[in-house]
CSV table of N, CA, C and O in Angstrom, one decimal:
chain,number,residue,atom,x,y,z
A,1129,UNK,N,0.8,-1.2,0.0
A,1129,UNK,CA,0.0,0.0,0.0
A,1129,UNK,C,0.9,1.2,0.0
A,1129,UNK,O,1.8,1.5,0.8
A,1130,UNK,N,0.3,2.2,-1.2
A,1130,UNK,CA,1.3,3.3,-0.9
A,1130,UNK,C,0.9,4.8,-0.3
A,1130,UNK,O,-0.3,5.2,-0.4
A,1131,UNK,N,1.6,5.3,0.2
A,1131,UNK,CA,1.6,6.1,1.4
A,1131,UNK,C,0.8,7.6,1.1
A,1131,UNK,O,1.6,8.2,0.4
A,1132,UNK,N,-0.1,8.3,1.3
A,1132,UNK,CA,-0.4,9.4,1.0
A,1132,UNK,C,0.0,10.4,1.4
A,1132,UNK,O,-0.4,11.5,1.0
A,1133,UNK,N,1.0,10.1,2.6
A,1133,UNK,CA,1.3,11.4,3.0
A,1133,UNK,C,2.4,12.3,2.2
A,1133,UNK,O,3.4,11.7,1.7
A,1134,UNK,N,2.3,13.6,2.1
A,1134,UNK,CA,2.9,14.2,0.5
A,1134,UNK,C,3.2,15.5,2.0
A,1134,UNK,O,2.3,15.9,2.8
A,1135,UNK,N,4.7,16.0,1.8
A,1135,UNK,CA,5.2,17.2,2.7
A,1135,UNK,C,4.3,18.1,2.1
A,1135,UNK,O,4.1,18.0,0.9
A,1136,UNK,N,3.7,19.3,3.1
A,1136,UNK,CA,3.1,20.9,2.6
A,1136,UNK,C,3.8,21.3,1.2
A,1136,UNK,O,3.1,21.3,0.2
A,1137,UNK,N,4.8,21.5,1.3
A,1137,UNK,CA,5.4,22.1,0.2
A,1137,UNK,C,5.1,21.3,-1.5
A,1137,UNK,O,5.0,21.9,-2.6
A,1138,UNK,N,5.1,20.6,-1.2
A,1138,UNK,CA,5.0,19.4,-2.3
A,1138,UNK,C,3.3,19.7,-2.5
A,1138,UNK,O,3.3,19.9,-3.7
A,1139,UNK,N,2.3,19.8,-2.1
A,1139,UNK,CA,0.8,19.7,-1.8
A,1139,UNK,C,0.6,21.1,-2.5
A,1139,UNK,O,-0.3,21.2,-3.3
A,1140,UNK,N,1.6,22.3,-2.2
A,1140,UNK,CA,1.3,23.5,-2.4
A,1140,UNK,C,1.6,23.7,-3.7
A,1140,UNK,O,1.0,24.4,-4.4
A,1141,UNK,N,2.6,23.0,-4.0
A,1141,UNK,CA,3.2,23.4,-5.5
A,1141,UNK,C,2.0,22.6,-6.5
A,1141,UNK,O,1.5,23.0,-7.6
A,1142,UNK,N,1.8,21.3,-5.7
A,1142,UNK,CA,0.3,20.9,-6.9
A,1142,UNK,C,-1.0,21.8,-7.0
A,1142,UNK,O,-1.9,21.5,-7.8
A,1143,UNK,N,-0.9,23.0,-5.9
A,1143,UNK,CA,-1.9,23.8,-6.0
A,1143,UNK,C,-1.8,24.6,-7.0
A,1143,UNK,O,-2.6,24.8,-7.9
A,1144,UNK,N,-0.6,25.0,-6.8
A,1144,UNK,CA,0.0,26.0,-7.9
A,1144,UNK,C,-0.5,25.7,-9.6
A,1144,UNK,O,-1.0,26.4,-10.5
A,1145,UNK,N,-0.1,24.3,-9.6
A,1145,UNK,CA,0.4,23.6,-11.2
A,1145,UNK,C,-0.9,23.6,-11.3
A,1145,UNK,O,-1.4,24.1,-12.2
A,1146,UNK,N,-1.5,23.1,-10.6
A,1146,UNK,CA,-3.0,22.7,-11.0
A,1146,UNK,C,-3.4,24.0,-11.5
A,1146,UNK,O,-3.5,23.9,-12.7
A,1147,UNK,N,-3.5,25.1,-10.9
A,1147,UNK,CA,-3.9,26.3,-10.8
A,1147,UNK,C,-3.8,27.0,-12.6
A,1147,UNK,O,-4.5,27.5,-13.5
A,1148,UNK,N,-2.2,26.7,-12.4
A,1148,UNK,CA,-2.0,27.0,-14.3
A,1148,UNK,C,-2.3,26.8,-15.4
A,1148,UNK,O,-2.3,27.5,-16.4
A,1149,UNK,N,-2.5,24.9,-14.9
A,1149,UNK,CA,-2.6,23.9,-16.1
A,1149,UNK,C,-4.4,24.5,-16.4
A,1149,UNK,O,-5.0,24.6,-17.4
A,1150,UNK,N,-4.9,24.7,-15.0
A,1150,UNK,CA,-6.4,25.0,-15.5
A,1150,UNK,C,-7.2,26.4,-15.8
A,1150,UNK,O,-8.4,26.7,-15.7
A,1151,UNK,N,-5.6,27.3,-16.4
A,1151,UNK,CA,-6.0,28.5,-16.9
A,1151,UNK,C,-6.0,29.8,-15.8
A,1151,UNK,O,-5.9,30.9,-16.4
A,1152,UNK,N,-6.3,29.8,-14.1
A,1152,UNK,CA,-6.2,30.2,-13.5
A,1152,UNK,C,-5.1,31.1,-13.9
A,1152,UNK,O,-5.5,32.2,-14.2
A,1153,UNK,N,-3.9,31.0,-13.9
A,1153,UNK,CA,-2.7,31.6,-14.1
A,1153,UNK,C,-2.3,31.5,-15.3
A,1153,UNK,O,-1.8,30.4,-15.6
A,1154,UNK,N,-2.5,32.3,-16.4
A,1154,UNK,CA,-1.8,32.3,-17.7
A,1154,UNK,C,-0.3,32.3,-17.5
A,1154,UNK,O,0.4,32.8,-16.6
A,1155,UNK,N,0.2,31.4,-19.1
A,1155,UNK,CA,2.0,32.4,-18.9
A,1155,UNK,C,1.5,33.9,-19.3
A,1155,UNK,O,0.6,34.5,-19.9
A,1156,UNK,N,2.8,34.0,-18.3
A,1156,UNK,CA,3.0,36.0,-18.4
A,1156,UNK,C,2.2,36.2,-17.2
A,1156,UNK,O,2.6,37.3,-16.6
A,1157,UNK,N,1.3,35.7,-16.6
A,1157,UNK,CA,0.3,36.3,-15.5
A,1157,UNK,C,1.1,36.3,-14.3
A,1157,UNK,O,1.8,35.3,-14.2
A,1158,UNK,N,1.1,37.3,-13.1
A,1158,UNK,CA,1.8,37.2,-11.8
A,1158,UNK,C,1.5,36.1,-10.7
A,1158,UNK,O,0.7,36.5,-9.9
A,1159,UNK,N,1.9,35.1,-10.6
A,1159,UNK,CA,1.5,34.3,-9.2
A,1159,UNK,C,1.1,35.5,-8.2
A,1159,UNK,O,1.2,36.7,-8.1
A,1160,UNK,N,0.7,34.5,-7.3
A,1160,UNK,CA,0.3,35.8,-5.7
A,1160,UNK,C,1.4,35.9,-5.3
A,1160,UNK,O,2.4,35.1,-5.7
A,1161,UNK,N,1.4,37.0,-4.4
A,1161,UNK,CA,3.0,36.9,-3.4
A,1161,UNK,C,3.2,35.5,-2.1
A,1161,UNK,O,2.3,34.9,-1.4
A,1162,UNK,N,4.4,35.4,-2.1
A,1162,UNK,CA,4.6,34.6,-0.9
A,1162,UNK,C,3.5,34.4,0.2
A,1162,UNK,O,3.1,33.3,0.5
A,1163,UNK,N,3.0,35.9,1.0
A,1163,UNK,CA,2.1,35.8,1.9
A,1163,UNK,C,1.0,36.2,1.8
A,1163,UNK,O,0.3,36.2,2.7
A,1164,UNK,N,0.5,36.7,0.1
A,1164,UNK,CA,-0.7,36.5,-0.4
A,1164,UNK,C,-1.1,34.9,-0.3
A,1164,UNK,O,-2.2,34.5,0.2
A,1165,UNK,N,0.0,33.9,-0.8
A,1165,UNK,CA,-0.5,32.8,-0.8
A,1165,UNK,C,-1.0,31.9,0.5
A,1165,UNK,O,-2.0,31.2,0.8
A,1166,UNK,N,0.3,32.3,1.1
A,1166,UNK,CA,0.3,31.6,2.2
A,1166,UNK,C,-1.0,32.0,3.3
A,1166,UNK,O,-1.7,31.2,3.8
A,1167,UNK,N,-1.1,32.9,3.4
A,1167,UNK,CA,-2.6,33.4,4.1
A,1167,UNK,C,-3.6,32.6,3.3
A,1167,UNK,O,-4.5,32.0,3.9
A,1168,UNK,N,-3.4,32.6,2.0
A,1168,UNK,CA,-4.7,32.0,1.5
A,1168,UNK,C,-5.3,30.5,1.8
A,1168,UNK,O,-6.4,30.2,1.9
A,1169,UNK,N,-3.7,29.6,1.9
A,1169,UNK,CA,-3.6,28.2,2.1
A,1169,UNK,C,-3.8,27.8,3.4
A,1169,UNK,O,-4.3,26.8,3.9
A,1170,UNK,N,-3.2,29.1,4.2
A,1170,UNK,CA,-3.3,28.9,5.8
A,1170,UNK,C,-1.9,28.2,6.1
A,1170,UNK,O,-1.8,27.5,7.1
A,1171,UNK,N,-1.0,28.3,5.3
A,1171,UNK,CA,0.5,27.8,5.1
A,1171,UNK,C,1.5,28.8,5.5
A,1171,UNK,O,1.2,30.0,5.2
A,1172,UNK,N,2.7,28.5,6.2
A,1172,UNK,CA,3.5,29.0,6.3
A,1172,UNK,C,4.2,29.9,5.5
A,1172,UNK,O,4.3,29.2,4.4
A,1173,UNK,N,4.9,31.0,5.3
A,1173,UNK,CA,5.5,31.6,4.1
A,1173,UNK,C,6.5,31.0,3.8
A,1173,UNK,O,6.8,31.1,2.6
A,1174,UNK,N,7.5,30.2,4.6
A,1174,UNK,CA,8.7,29.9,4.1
A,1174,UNK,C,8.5,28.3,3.0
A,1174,UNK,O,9.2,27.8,2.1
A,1175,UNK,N,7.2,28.0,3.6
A,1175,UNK,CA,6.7,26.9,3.5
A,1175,UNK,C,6.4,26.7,1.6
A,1175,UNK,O,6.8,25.8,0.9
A,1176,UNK,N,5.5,28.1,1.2
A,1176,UNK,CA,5.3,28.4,0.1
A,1176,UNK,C,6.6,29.1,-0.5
A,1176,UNK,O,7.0,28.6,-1.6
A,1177,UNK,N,7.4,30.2,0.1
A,1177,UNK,CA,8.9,29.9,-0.5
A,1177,UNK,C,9.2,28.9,-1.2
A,1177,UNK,O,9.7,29.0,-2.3
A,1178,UNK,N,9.0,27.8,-0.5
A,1178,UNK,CA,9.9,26.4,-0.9
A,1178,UNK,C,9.3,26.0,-2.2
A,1178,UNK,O,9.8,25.8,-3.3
A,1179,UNK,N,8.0,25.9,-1.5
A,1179,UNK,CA,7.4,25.4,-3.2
A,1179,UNK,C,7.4,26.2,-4.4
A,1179,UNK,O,7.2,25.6,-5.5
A,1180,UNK,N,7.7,27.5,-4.4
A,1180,UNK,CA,7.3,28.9,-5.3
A,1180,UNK,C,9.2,28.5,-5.5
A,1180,UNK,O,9.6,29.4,-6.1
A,1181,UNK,N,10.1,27.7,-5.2
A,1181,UNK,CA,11.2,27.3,-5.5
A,1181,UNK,C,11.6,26.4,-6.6
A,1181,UNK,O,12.5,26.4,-7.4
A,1182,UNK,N,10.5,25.6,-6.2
A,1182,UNK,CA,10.6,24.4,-7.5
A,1182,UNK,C,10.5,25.0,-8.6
A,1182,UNK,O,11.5,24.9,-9.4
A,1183,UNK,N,9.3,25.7,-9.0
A,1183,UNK,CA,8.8,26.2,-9.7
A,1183,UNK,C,10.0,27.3,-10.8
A,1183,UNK,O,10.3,27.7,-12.0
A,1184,UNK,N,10.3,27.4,-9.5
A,1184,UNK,CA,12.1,28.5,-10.0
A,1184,UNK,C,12.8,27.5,-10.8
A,1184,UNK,O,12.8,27.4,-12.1
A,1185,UNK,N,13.3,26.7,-9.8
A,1185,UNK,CA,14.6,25.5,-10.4
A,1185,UNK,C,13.8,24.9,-11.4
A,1185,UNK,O,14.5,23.9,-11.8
A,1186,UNK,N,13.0,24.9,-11.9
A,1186,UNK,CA,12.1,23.8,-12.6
A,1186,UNK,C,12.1,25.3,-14.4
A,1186,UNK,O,12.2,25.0,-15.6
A,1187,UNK,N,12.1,26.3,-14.0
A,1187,UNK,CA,12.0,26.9,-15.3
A,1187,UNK,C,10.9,27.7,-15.4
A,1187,UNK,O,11.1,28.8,-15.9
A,1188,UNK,N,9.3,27.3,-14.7
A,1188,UNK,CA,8.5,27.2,-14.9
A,1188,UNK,C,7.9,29.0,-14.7
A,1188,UNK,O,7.0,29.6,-15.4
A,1189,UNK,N,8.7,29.6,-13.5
A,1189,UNK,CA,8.6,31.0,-13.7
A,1189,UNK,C,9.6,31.7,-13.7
A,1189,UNK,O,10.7,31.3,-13.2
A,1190,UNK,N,9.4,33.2,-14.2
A,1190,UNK,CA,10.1,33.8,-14.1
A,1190,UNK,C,10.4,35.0,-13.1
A,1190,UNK,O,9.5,35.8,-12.8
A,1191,UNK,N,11.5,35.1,-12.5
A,1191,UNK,CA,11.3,36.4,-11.3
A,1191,UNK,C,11.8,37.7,-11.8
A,1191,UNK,O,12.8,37.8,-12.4
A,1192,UNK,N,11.1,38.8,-11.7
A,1192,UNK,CA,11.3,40.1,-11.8
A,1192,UNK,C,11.7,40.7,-10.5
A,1192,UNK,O,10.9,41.3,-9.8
A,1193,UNK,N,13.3,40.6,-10.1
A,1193,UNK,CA,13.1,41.3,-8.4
A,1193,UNK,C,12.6,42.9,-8.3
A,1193,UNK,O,12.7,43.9,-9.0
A,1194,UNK,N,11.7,42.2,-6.7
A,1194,UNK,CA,11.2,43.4,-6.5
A,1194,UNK,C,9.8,44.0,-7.1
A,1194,UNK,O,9.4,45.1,-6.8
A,1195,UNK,N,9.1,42.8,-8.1
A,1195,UNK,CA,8.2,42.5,-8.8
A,1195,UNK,C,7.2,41.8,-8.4
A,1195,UNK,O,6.2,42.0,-7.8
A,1196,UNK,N,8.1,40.7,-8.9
A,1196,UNK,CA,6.8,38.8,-8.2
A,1196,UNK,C,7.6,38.2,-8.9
A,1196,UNK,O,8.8,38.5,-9.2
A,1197,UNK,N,6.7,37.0,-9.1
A,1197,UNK,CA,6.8,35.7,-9.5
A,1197,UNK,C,5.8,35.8,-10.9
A,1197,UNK,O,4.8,36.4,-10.8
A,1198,UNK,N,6.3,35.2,-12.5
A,1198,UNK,CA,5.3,35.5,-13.3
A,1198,UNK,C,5.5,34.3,-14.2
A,1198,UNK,O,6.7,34.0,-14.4
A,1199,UNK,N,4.4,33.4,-14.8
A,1199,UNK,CA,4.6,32.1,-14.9
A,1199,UNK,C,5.1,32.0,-16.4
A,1199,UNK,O,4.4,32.4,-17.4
A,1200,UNK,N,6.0,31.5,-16.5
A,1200,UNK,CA,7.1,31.4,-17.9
A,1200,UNK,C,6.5,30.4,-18.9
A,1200,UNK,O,6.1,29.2,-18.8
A,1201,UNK,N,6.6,31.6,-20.5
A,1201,UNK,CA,6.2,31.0,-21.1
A,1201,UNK,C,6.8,29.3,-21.7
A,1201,UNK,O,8.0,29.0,-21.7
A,1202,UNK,N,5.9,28.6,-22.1
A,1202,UNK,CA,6.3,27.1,-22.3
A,1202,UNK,C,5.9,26.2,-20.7
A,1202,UNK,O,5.9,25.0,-20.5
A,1203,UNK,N,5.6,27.2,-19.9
A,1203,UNK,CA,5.2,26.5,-18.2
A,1203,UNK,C,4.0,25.1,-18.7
A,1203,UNK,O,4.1,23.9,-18.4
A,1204,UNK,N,3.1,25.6,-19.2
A,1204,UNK,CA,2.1,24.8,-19.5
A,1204,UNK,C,2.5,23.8,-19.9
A,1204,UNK,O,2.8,22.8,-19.2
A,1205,UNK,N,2.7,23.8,-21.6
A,1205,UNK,CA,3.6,22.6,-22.0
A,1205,UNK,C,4.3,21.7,-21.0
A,1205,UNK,O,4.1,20.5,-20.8
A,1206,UNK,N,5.3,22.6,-20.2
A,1206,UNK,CA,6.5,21.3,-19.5
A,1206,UNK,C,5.3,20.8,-18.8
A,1206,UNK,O,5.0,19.8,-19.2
A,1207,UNK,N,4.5,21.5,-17.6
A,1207,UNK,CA,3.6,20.8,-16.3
A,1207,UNK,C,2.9,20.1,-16.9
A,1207,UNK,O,2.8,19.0,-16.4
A,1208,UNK,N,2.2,20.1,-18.2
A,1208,UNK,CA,1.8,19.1,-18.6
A,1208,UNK,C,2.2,17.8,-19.0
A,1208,UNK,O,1.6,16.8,-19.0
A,1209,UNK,N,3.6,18.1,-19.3
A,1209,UNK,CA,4.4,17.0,-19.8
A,1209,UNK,C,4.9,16.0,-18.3
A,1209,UNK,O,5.2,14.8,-18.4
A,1210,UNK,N,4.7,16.8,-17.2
A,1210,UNK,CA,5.4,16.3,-15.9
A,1210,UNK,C,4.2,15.7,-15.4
A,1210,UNK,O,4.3,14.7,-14.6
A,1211,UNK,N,3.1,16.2,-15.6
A,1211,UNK,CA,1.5,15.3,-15.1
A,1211,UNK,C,1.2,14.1,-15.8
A,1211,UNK,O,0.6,13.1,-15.4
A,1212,UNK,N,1.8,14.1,-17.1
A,1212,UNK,CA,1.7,12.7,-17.9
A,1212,UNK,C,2.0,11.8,-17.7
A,1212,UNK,O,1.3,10.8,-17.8
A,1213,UNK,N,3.9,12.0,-16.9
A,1213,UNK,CA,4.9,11.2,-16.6
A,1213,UNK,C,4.4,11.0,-15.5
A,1213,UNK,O,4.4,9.8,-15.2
A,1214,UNK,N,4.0,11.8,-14.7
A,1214,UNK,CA,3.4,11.2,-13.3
A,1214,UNK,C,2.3,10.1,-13.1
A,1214,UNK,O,2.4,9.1,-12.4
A,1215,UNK,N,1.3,10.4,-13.9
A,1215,UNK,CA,0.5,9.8,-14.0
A,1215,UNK,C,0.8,8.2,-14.7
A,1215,UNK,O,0.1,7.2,-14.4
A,1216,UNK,N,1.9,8.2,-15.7
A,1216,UNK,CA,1.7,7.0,-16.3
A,1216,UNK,C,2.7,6.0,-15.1
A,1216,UNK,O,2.4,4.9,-14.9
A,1217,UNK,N,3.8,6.7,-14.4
A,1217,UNK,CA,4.8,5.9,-13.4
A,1217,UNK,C,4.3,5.9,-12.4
A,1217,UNK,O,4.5,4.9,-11.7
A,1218,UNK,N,3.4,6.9,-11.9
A,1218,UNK,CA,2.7,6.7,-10.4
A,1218,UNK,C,1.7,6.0,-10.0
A,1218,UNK,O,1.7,5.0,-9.2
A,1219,UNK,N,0.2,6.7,-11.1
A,1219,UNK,CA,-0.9,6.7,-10.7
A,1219,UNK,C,-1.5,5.4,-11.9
A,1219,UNK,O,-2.2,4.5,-11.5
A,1220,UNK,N,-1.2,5.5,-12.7
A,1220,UNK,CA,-1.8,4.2,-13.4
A,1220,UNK,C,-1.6,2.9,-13.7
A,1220,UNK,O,-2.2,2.2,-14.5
A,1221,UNK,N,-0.8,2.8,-13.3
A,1221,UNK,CA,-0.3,1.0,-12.7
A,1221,UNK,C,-1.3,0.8,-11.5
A,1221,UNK,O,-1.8,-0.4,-11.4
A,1222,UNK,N,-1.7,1.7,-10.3
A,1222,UNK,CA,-2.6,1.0,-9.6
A,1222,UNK,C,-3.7,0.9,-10.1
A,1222,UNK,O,-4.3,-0.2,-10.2
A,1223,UNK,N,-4.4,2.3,-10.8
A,1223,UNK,CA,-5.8,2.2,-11.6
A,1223,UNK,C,-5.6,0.9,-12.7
A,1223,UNK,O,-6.7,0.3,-12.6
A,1224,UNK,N,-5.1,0.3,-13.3
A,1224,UNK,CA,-5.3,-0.8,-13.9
A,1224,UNK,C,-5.4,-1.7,-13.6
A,1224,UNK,O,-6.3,-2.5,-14.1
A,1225,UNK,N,-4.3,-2.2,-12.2
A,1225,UNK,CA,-4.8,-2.9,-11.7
A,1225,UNK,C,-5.7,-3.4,-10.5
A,1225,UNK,O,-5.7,-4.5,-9.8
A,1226,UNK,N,-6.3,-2.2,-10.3
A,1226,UNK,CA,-7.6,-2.0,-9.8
A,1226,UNK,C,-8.6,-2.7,-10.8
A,1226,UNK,O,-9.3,-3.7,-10.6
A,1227,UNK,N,-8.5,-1.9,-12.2
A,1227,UNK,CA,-9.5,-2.2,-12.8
A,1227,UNK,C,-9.5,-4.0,-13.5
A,1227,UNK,O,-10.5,-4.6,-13.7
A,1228,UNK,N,-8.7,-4.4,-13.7
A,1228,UNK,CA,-8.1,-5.8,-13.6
A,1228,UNK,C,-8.9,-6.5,-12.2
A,1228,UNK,O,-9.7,-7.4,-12.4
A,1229,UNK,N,-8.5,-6.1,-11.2
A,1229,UNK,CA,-9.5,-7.0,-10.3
A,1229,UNK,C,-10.6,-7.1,-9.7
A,1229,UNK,O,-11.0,-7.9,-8.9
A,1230,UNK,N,-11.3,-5.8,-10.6
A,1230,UNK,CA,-12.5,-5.6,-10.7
A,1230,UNK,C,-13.4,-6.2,-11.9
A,1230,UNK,O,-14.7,-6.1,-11.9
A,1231,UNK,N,-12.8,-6.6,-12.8
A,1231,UNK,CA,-13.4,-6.7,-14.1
A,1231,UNK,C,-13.9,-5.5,-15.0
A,1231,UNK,O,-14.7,-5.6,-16.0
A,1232,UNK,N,-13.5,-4.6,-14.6
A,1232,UNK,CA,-14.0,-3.5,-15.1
A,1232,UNK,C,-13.0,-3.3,-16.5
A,1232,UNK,O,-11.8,-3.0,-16.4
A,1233,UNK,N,-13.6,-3.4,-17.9
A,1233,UNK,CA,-13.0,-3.5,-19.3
A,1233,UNK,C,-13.1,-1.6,-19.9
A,1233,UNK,O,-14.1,-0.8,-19.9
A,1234,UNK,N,-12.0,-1.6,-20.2
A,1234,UNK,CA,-11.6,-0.2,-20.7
A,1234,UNK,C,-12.5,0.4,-21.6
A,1234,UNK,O,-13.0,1.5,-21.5
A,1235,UNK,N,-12.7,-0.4,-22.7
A,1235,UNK,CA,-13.6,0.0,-23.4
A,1235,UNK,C,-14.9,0.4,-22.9
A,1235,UNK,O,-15.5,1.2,-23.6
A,1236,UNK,N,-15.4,0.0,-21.8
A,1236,UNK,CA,-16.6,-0.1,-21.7
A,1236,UNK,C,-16.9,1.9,-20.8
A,1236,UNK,O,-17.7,2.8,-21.0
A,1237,UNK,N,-15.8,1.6,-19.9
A,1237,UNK,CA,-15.7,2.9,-19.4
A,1237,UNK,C,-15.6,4.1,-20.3
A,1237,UNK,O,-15.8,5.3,-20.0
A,1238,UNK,N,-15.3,3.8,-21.3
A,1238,UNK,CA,-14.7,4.5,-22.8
A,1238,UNK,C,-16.2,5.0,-23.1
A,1238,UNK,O,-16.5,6.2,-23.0
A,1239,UNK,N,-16.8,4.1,-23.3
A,1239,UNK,CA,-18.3,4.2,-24.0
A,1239,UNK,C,-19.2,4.8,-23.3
A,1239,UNK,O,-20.3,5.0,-23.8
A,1240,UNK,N,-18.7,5.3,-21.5
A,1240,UNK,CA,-19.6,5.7,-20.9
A,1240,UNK,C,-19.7,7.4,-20.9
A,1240,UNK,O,-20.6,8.2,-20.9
A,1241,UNK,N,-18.3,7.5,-21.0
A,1241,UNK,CA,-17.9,9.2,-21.6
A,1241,UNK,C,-18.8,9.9,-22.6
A,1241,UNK,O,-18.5,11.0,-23.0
């Protein structure tokens, strides 16, 4: 069985990504500030630091000091490309074989769409 517990930082940044991937934040658009966010999440600021880090080392935005944080064009693309990979090494080897010991046939869910 695998483990759900995922550190704050880690939780916050899927807030973030989520956030982009679903238009919320265009590229070019300003993320919130550190303790705009963090007030929002009820998270620590250093906490959102960290994750508003990845996001750094990752490419995904760009910093204007003394500005913000502003989400770099091509961000979409990569996060998308990183939710695929996640999804295909993480999350869907259990969903199959879930659906495997359920009898539940792909197609059929297909057809239900």
């Amino acid at each position: 069985m695998k483990s759900d517990a995922k550190p704050v930082y880690l939780k916050l940044r899927d807030v973030i990504a989520a956030a982009i991937l679903d238009g919320e934040y265009k590229e070019g658009d300003m993320l919130p500030s550190v303790r705009a966010f963090a007030a929002d999440q009820g998270a620590n600021p250093l906490t959102v630091a960290k994750a508003y880090q990845l996001f750094q080392d990752s490419g995904l935005v760009d910093v204007k000091r003394g500005v913000g944080l502003f989400v770099a064009g091509g961000a979409v693309a990569k996060l998308r490309s990183f939710e695929r990979e996640h999804f295909v090494k993480n999350v869907w080897p259990d969903v199959k074989a879930q659906m495997q010991r359920a009898g539940v046939d792909p197609a059929e869910l297909l057809a239900l769409c």
